[in-house]
PDB file of C-alpha atoms and ligand atoms in Angstrom:
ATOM      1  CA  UNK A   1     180.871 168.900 134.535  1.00 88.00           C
ATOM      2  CA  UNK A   2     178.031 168.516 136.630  1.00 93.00           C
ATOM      3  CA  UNK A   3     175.426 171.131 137.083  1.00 94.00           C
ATOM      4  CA  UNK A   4     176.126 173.750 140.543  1.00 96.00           C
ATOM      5  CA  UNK A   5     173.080 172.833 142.961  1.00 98.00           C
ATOM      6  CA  UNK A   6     172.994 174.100 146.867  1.00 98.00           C
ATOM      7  CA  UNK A   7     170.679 172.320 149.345  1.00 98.00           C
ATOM      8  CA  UNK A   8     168.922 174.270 152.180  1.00 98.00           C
ATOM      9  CA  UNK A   9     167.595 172.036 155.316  1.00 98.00           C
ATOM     10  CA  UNK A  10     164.651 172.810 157.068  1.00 98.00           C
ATOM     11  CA  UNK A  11     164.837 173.431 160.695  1.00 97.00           C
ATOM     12  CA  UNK A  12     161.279 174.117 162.307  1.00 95.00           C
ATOM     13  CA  UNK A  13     161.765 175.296 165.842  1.00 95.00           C
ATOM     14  CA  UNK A  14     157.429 175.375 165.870  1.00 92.00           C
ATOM     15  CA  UNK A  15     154.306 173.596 167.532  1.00 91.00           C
ATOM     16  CA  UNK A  16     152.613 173.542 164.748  1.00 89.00           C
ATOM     17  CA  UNK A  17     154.602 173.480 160.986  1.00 88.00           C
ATOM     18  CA  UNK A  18     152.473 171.794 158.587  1.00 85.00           C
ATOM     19  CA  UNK A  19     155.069 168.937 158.034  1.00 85.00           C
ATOM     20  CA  UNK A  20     157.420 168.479 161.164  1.00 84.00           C
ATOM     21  CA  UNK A  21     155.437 170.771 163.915  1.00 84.00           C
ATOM     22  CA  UNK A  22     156.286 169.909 167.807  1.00 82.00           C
ATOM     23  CA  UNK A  23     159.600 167.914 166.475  1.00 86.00           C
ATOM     24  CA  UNK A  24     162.264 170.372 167.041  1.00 83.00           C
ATOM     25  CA  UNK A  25     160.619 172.609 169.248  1.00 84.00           C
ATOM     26  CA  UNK A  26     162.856 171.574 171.882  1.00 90.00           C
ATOM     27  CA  UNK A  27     165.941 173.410 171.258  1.00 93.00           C
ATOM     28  CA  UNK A  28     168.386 169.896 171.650  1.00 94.00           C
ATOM     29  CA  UNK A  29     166.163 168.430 168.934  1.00 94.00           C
ATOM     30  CA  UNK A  30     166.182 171.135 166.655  1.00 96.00           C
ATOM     31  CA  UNK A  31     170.201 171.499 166.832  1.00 97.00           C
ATOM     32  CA  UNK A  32     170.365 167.313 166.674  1.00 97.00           C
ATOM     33  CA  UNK A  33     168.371 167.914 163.916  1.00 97.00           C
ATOM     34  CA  UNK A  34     170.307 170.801 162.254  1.00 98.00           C
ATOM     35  CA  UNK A  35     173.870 168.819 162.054  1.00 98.00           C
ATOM     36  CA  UNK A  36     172.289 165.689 160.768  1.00 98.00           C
ATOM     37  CA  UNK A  37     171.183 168.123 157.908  1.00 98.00           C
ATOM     38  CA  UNK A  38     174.260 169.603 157.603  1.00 98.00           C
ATOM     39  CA  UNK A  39     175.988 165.707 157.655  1.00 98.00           C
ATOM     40  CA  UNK A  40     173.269 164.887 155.479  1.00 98.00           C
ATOM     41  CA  UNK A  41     174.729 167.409 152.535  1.00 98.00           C
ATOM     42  CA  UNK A  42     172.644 170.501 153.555  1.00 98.00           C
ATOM     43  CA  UNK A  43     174.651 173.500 152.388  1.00 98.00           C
ATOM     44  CA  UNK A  44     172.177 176.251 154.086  1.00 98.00           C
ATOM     45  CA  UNK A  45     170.240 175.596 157.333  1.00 98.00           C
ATOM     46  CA  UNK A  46     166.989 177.381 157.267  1.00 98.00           C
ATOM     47  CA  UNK A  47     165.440 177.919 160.867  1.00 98.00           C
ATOM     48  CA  UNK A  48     162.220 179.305 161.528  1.00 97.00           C
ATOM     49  CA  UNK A  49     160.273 179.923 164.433  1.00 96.00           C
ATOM     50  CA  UNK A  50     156.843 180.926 163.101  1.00 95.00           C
ATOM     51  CA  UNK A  51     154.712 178.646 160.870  1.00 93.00           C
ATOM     52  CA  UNK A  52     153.476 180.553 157.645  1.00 89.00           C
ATOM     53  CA  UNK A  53     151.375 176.971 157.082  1.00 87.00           C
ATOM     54  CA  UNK A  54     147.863 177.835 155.780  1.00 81.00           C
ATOM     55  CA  UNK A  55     145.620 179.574 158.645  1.00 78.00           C
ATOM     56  CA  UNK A  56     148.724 179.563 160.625  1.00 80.00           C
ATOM     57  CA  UNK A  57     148.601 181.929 164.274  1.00 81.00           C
ATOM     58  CA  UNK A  58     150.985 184.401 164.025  1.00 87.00           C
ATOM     59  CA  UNK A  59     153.624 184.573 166.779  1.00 93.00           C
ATOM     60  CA  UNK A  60     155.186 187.503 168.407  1.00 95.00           C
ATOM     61  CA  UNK A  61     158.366 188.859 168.483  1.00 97.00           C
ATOM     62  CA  UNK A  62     159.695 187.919 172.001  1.00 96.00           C
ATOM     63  CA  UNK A  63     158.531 184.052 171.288  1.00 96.00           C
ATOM     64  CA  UNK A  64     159.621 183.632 168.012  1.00 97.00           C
ATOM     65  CA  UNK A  65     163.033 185.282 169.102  1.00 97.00           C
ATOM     66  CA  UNK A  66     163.121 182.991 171.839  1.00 96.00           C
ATOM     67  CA  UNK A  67     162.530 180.032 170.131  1.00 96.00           C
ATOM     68  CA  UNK A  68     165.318 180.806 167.055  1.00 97.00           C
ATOM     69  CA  UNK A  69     168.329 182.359 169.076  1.00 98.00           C
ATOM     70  CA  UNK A  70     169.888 179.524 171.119  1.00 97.00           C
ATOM     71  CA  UNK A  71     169.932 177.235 168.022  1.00 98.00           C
ATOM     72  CA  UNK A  72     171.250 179.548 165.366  1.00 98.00           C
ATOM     73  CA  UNK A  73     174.338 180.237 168.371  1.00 98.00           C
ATOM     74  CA  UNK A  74     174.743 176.782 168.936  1.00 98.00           C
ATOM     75  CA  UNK A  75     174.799 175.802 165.104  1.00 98.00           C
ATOM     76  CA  UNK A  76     177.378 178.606 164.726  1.00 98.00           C
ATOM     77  CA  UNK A  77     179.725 177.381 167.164  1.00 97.00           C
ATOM     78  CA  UNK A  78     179.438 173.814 165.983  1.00 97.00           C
ATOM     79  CA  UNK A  79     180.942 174.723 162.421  1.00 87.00           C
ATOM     80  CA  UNK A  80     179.547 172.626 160.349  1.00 94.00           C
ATOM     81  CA  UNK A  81     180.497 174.339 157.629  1.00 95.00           C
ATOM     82  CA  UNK A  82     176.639 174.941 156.501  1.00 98.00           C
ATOM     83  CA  UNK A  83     175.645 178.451 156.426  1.00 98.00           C
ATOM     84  CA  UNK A  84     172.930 180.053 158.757  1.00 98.00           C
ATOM     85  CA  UNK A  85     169.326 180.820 157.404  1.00 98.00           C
ATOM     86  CA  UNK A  86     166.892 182.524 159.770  1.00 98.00           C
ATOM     87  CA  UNK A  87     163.537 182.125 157.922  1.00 98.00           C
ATOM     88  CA  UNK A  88     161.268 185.166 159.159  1.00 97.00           C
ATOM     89  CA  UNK A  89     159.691 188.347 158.070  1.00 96.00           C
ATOM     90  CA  UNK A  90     160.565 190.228 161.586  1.00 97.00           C
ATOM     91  CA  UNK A  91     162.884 192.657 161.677  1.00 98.00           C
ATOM     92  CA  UNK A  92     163.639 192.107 165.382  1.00 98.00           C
ATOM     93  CA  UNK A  93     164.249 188.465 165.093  1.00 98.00           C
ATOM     94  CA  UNK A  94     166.661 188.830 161.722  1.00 98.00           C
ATOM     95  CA  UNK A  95     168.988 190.985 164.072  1.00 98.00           C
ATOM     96  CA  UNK A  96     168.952 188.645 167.072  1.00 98.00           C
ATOM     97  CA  UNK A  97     169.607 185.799 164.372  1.00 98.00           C
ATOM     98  CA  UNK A  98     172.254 187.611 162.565  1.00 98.00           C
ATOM     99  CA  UNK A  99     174.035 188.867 166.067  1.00 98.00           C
ATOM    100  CA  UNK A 100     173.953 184.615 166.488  1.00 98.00           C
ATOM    101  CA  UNK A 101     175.876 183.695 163.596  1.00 98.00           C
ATOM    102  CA  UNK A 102     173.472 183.941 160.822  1.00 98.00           C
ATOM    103  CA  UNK A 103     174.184 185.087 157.414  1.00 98.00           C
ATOM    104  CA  UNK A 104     171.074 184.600 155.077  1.00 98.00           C
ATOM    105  CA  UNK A 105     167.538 186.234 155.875  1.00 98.00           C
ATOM    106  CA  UNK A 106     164.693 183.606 153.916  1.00 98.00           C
ATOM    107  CA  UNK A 107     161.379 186.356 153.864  1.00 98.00           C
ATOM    108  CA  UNK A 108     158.450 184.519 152.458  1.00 97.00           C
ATOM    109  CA  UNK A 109     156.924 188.229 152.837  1.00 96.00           C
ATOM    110  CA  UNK A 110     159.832 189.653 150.240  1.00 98.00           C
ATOM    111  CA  UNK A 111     160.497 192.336 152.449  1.00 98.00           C
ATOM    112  CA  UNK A 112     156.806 193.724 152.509  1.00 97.00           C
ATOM    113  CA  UNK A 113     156.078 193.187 155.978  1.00 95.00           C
ATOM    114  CA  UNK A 114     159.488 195.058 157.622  1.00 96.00           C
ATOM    115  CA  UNK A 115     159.947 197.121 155.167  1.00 97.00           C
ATOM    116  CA  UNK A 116     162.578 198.423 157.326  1.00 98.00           C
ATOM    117  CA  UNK A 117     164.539 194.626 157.972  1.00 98.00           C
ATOM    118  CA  UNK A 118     166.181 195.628 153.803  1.00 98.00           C
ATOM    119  CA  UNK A 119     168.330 198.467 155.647  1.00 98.00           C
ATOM    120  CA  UNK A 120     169.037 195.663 158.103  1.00 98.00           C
ATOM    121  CA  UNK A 121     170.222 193.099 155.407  1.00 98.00           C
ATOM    122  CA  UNK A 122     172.170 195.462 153.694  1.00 98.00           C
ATOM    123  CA  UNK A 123     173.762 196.596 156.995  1.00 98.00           C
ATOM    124  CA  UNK A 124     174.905 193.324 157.638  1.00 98.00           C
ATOM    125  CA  UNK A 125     175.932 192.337 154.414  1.00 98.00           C
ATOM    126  CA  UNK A 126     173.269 189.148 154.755  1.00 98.00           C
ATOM    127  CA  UNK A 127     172.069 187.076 151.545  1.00 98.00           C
ATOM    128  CA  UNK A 128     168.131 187.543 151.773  1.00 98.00           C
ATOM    129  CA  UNK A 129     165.440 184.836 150.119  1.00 98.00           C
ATOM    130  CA  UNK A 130     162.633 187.004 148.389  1.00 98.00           C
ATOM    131  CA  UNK A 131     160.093 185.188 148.293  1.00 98.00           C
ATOM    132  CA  UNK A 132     156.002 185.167 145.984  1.00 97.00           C
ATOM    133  CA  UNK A 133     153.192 185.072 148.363  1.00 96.00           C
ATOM    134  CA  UNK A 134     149.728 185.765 147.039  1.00 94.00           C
ATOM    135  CA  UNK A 135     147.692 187.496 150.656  1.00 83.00           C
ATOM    136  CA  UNK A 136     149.002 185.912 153.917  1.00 82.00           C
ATOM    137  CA  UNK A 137     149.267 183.093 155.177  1.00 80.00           C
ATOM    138  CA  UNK A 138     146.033 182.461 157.449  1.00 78.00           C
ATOM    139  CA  UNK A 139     143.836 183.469 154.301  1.00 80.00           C
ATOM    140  CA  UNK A 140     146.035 182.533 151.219  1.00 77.00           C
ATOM    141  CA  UNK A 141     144.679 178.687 150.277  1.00 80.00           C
ATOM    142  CA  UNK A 142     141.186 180.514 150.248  1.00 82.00           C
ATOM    143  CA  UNK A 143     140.129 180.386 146.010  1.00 84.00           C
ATOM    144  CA  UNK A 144     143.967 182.009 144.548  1.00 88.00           C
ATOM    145  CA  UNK A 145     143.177 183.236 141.182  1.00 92.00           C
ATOM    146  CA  UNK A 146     145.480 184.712 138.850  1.00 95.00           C
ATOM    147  CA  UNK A 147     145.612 185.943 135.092  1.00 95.00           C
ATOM    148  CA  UNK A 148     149.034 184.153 134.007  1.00 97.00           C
ATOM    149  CA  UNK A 149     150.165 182.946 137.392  1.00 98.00           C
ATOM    150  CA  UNK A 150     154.082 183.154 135.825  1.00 98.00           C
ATOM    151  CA  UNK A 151     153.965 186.286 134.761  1.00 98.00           C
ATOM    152  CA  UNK A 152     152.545 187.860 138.214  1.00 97.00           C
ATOM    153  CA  UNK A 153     154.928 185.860 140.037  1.00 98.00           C
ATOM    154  CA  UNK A 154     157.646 187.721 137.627  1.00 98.00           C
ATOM    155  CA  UNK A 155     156.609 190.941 137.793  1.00 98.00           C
ATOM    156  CA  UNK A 156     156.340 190.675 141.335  1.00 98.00           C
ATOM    157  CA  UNK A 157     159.674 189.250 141.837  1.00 98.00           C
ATOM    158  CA  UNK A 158     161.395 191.717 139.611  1.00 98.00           C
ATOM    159  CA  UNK A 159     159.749 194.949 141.283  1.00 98.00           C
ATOM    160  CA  UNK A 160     160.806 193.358 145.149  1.00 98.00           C
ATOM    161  CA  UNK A 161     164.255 192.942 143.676  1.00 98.00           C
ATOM    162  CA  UNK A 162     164.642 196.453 142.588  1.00 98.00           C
ATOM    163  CA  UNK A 163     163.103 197.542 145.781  1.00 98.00           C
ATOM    164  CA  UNK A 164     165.807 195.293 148.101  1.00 98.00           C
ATOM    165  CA  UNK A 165     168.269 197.170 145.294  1.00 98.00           C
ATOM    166  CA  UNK A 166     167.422 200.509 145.943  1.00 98.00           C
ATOM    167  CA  UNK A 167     167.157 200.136 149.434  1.00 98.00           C
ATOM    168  CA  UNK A 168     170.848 198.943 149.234  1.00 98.00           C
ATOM    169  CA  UNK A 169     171.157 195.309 149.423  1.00 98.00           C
ATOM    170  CA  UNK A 170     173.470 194.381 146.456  1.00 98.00           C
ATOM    171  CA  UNK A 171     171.778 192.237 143.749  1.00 98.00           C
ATOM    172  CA  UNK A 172     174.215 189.901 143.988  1.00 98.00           C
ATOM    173  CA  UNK A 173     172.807 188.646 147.572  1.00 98.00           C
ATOM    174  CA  UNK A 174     169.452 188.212 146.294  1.00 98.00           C
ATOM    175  CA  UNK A 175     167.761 185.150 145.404  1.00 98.00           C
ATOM    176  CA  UNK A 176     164.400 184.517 144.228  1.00 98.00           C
ATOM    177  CA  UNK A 177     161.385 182.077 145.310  1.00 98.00           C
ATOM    178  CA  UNK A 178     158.024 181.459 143.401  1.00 98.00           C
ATOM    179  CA  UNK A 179     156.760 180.616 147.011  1.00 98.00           C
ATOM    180  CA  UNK A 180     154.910 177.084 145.596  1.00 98.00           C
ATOM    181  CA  UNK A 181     152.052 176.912 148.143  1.00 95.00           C
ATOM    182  CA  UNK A 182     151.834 180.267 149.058  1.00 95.00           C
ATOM    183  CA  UNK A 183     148.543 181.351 147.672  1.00 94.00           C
ATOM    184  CA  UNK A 184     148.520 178.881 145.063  1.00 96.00           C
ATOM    185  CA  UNK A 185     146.112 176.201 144.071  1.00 95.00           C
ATOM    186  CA  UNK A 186     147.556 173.059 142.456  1.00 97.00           C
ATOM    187  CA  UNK A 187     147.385 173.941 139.274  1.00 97.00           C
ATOM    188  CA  UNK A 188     149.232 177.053 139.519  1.00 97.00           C
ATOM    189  CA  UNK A 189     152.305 175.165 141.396  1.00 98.00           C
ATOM    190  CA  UNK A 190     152.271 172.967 138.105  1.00 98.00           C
ATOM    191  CA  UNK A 191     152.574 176.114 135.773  1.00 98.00           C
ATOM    192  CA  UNK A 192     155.563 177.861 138.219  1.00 98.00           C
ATOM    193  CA  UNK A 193     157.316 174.835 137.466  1.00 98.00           C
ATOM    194  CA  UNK A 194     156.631 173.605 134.329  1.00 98.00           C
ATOM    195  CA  UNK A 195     157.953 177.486 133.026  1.00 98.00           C
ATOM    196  CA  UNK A 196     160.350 177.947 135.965  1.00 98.00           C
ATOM    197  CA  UNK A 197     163.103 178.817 133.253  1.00 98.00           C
ATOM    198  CA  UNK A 198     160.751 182.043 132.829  1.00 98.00           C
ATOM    199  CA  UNK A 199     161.334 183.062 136.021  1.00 98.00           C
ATOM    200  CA  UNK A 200     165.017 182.021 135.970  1.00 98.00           C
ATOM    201  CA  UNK A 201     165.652 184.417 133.167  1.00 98.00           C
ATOM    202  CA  UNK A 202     164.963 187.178 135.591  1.00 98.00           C
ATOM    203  CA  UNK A 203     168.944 186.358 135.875  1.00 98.00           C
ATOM    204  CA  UNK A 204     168.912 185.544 139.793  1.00 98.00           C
ATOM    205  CA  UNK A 205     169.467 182.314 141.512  1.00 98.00           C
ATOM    206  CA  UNK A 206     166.405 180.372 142.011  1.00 98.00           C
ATOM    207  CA  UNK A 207     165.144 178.863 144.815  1.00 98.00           C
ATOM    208  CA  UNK A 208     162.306 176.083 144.959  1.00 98.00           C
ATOM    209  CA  UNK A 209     160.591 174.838 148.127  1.00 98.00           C
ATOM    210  CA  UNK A 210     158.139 171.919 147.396  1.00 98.00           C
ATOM    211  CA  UNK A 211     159.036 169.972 150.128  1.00 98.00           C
ATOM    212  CA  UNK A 212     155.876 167.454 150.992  1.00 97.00           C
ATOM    213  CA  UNK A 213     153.978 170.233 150.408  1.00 97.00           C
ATOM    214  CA  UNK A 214     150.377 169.708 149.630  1.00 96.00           C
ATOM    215  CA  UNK A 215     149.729 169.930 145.700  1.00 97.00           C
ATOM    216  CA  UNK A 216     151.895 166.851 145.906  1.00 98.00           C
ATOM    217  CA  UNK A 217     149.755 164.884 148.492  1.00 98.00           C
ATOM    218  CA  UNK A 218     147.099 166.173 146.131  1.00 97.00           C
ATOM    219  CA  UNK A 219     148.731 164.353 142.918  1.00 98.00           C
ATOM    220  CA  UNK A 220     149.938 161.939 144.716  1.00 98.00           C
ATOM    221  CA  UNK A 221     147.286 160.747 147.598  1.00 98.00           C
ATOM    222  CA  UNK A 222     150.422 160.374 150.119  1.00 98.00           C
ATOM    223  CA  UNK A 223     150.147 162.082 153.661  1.00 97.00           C
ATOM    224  CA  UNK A 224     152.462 164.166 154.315  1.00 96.00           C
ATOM    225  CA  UNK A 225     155.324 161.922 155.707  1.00 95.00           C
ATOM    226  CA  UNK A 226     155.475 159.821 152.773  1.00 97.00           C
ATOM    227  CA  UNK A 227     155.827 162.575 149.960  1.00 98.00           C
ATOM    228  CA  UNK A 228     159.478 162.185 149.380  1.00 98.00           C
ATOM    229  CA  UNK A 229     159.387 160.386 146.104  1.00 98.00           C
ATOM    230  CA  UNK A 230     157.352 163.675 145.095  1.00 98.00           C
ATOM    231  CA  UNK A 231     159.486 165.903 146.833  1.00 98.00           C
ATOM    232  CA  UNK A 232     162.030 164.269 144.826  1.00 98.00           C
ATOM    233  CA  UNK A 233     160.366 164.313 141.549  1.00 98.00           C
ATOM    234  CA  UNK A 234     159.711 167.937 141.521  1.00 98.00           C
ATOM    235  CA  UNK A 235     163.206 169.077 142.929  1.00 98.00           C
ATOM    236  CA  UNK A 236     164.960 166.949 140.091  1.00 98.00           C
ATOM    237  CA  UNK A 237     162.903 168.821 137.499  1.00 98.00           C
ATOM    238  CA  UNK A 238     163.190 172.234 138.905  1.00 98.00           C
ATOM    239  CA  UNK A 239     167.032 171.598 138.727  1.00 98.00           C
ATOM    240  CA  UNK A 240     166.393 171.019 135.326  1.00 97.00           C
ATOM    241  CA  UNK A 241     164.742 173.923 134.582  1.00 97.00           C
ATOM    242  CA  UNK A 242     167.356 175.945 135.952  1.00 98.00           C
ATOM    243  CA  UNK A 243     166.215 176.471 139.495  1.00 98.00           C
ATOM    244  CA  UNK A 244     169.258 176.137 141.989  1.00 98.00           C
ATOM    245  CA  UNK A 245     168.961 176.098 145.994  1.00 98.00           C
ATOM    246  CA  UNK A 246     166.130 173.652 146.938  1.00 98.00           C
ATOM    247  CA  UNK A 247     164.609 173.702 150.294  1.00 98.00           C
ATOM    248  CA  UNK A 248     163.835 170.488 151.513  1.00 98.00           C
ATOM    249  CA  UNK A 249     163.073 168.611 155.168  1.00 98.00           C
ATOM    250  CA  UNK A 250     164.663 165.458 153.203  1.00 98.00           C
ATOM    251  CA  UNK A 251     168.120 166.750 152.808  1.00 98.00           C
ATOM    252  CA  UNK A 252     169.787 162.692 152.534  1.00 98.00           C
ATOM    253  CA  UNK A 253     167.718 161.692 149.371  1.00 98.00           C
ATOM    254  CA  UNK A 254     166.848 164.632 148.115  1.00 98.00           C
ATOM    255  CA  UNK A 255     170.627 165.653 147.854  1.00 98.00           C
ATOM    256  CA  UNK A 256     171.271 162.330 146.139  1.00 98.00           C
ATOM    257  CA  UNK A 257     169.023 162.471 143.391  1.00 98.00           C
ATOM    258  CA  UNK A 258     170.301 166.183 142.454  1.00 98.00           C
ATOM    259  CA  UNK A 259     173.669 164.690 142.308  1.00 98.00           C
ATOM    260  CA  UNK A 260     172.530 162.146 139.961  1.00 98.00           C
ATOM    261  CA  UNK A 261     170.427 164.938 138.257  1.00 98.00           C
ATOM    262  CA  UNK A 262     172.664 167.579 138.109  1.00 98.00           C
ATOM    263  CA  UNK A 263     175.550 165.231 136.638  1.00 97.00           C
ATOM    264  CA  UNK A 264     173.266 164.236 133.577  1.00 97.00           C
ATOM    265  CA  UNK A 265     172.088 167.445 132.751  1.00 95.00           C
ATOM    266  CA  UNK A 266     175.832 169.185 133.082  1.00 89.00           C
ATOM    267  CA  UNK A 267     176.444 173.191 133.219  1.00 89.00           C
TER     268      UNK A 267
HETATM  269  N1  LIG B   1     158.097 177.202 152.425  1.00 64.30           N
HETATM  270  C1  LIG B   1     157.822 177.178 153.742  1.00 64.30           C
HETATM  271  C2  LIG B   1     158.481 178.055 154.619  1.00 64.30           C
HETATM  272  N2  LIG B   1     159.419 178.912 154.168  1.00 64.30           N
HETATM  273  N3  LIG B   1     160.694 179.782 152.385  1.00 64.30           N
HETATM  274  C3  LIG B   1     161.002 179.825 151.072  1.00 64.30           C
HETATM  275  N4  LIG B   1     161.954 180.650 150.612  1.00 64.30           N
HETATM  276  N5  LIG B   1     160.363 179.003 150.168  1.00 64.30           N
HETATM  277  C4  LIG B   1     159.385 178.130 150.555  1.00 64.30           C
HETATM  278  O1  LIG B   1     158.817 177.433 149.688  1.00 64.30           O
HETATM  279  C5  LIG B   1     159.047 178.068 151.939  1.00 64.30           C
HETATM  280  C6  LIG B   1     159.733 178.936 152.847  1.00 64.30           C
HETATM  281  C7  LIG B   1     156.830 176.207 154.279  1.00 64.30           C
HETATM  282  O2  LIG B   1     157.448 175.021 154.703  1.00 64.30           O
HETATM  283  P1  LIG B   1     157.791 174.687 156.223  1.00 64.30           P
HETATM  284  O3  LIG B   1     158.822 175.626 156.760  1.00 64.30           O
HETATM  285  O4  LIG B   1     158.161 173.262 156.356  1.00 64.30           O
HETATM  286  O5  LIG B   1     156.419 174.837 156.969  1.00 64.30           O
HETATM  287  P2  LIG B   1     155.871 175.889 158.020  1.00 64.30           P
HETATM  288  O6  LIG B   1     155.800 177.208 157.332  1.00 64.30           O
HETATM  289  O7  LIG B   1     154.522 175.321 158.403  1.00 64.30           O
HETATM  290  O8  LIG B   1     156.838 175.939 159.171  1.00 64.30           O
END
């Protein structure tokens, strides 16, 4: 039997993401977009309206609302069969997305900046994304340093767990993120998956997003278009190490080599 493996596509509604900005900001693009994902073998579409891209602007409410809403609705009542990710750390724009159809709240900020949106996602009954950022985003590429980068990333993930727990969201909607990128230099995206199993002991579902990121246009000296083959690389060996939803702008090849992956390495 082969190895269980769940594919989320990425679905920038932005200006400026690092990888895709200005694509999809129209909402027809972003929903063309969306169902080739979903066609493609995407399980989870993951739309966000706010780049958290190093010395990313933040966006308000109202816009990032605005840009998010029409294509979550429209992606529900195509029924693709893909669930519904809304990737933000707003309170406000989790409710307008969940009203639309969504079902999963992805919170790079592991419920730290809404406090408040864990009521909301227990509520609802919503699967949430917590997610390892070290700082914020418009500061976080600026020197990281850690003691042993896996075990802060751990401990961290454990204590937001137990917080989304105790503020009612049942443990068995949570997954977990390392959040490679997200205040990390290349080094310390190496060690986060090169002891990923560490992480997966916490005994949550794993989720990965290396997606062209940069530590693999560092390794790699490919711009940013042209890091599948890395994107793919890393992904396959994540699975391996027992990480299971992978985030990806690639859904078509990345989906593929999991297949191939998750047959050889079985259950
Ligand atoms: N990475 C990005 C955004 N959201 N969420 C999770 N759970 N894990 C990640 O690794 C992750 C994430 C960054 O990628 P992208 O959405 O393409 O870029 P931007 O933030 O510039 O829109």
């Amino acid at each position: 039997m082969a190895r269980a493996f769940t594919v989320m596509g990425v679905v920038n509604v932005t200006p400026d993401s690092f990888s895709d900005g200005g694509r999809f900001l129209d909402e027809e693009a972003a929903v063309a977009h969306a169902l080739t994902l979903a066609a493609q073998g995407a399980e989870i579409l993951d739309i966000g309206g706010e780049s958290t891209r190093p010395g990313a602007e933040p966006v308000g409410e109202e816009e990032e609302r605005r840009r998010v809403v029409g294509v979550i609705e429209r992606l529900a009542a195509a029924d693709t069969g893909a669930e519904l990710s809304i990737d933000t750390s707003k309170r406000g724009v989790a409710a307008a997305a969940l009203d639309a159809g969504a079902t999963w709240v992805n919170d790079v900020t592991a419920l730290r900046s809404a406090p408040e949106l864990a009521g909301l996602i227990a509520d609802r009954g919503a699967m949430c994304c917590l997610m390892h950022m070290l700082g914020e985003p418009r500061t976080m590429q600026e020197n990281p340093r850690y003691g042993d980068v896996v075990d802060e990333v751990r401990a961290f993930l454990e204590e937001r767990l137990a917080f989304a727990v105790a503020e009612g969201i049942p443990e068995a909607r949570v997954v977990l993120d390392p959040g490679i990128g997200f205040g990390k230099a290349v080094e310390h995206n190496l060690e986060l998956l090169r002891r990923l199993d560490e992480l997966v002991a916490i005994g949550r579902p794993v989720m990965v997003g290396t997606s062209r990121k940069s530590f693999l246009g560092r390794l790699t000296g490919r711009a940013v278009d042209d890091r599948v083959p890395a994107t793919i690389a890393s992904n396959v060996l994540a699975l391996e190490r027992g990480a299971s939803l992978f985030r990806v702008h690639d859904v078509a090849p990345v989906h593929e080599a999991l297949t191939v992956a998750a047959a050889t390495v079985g259950p």
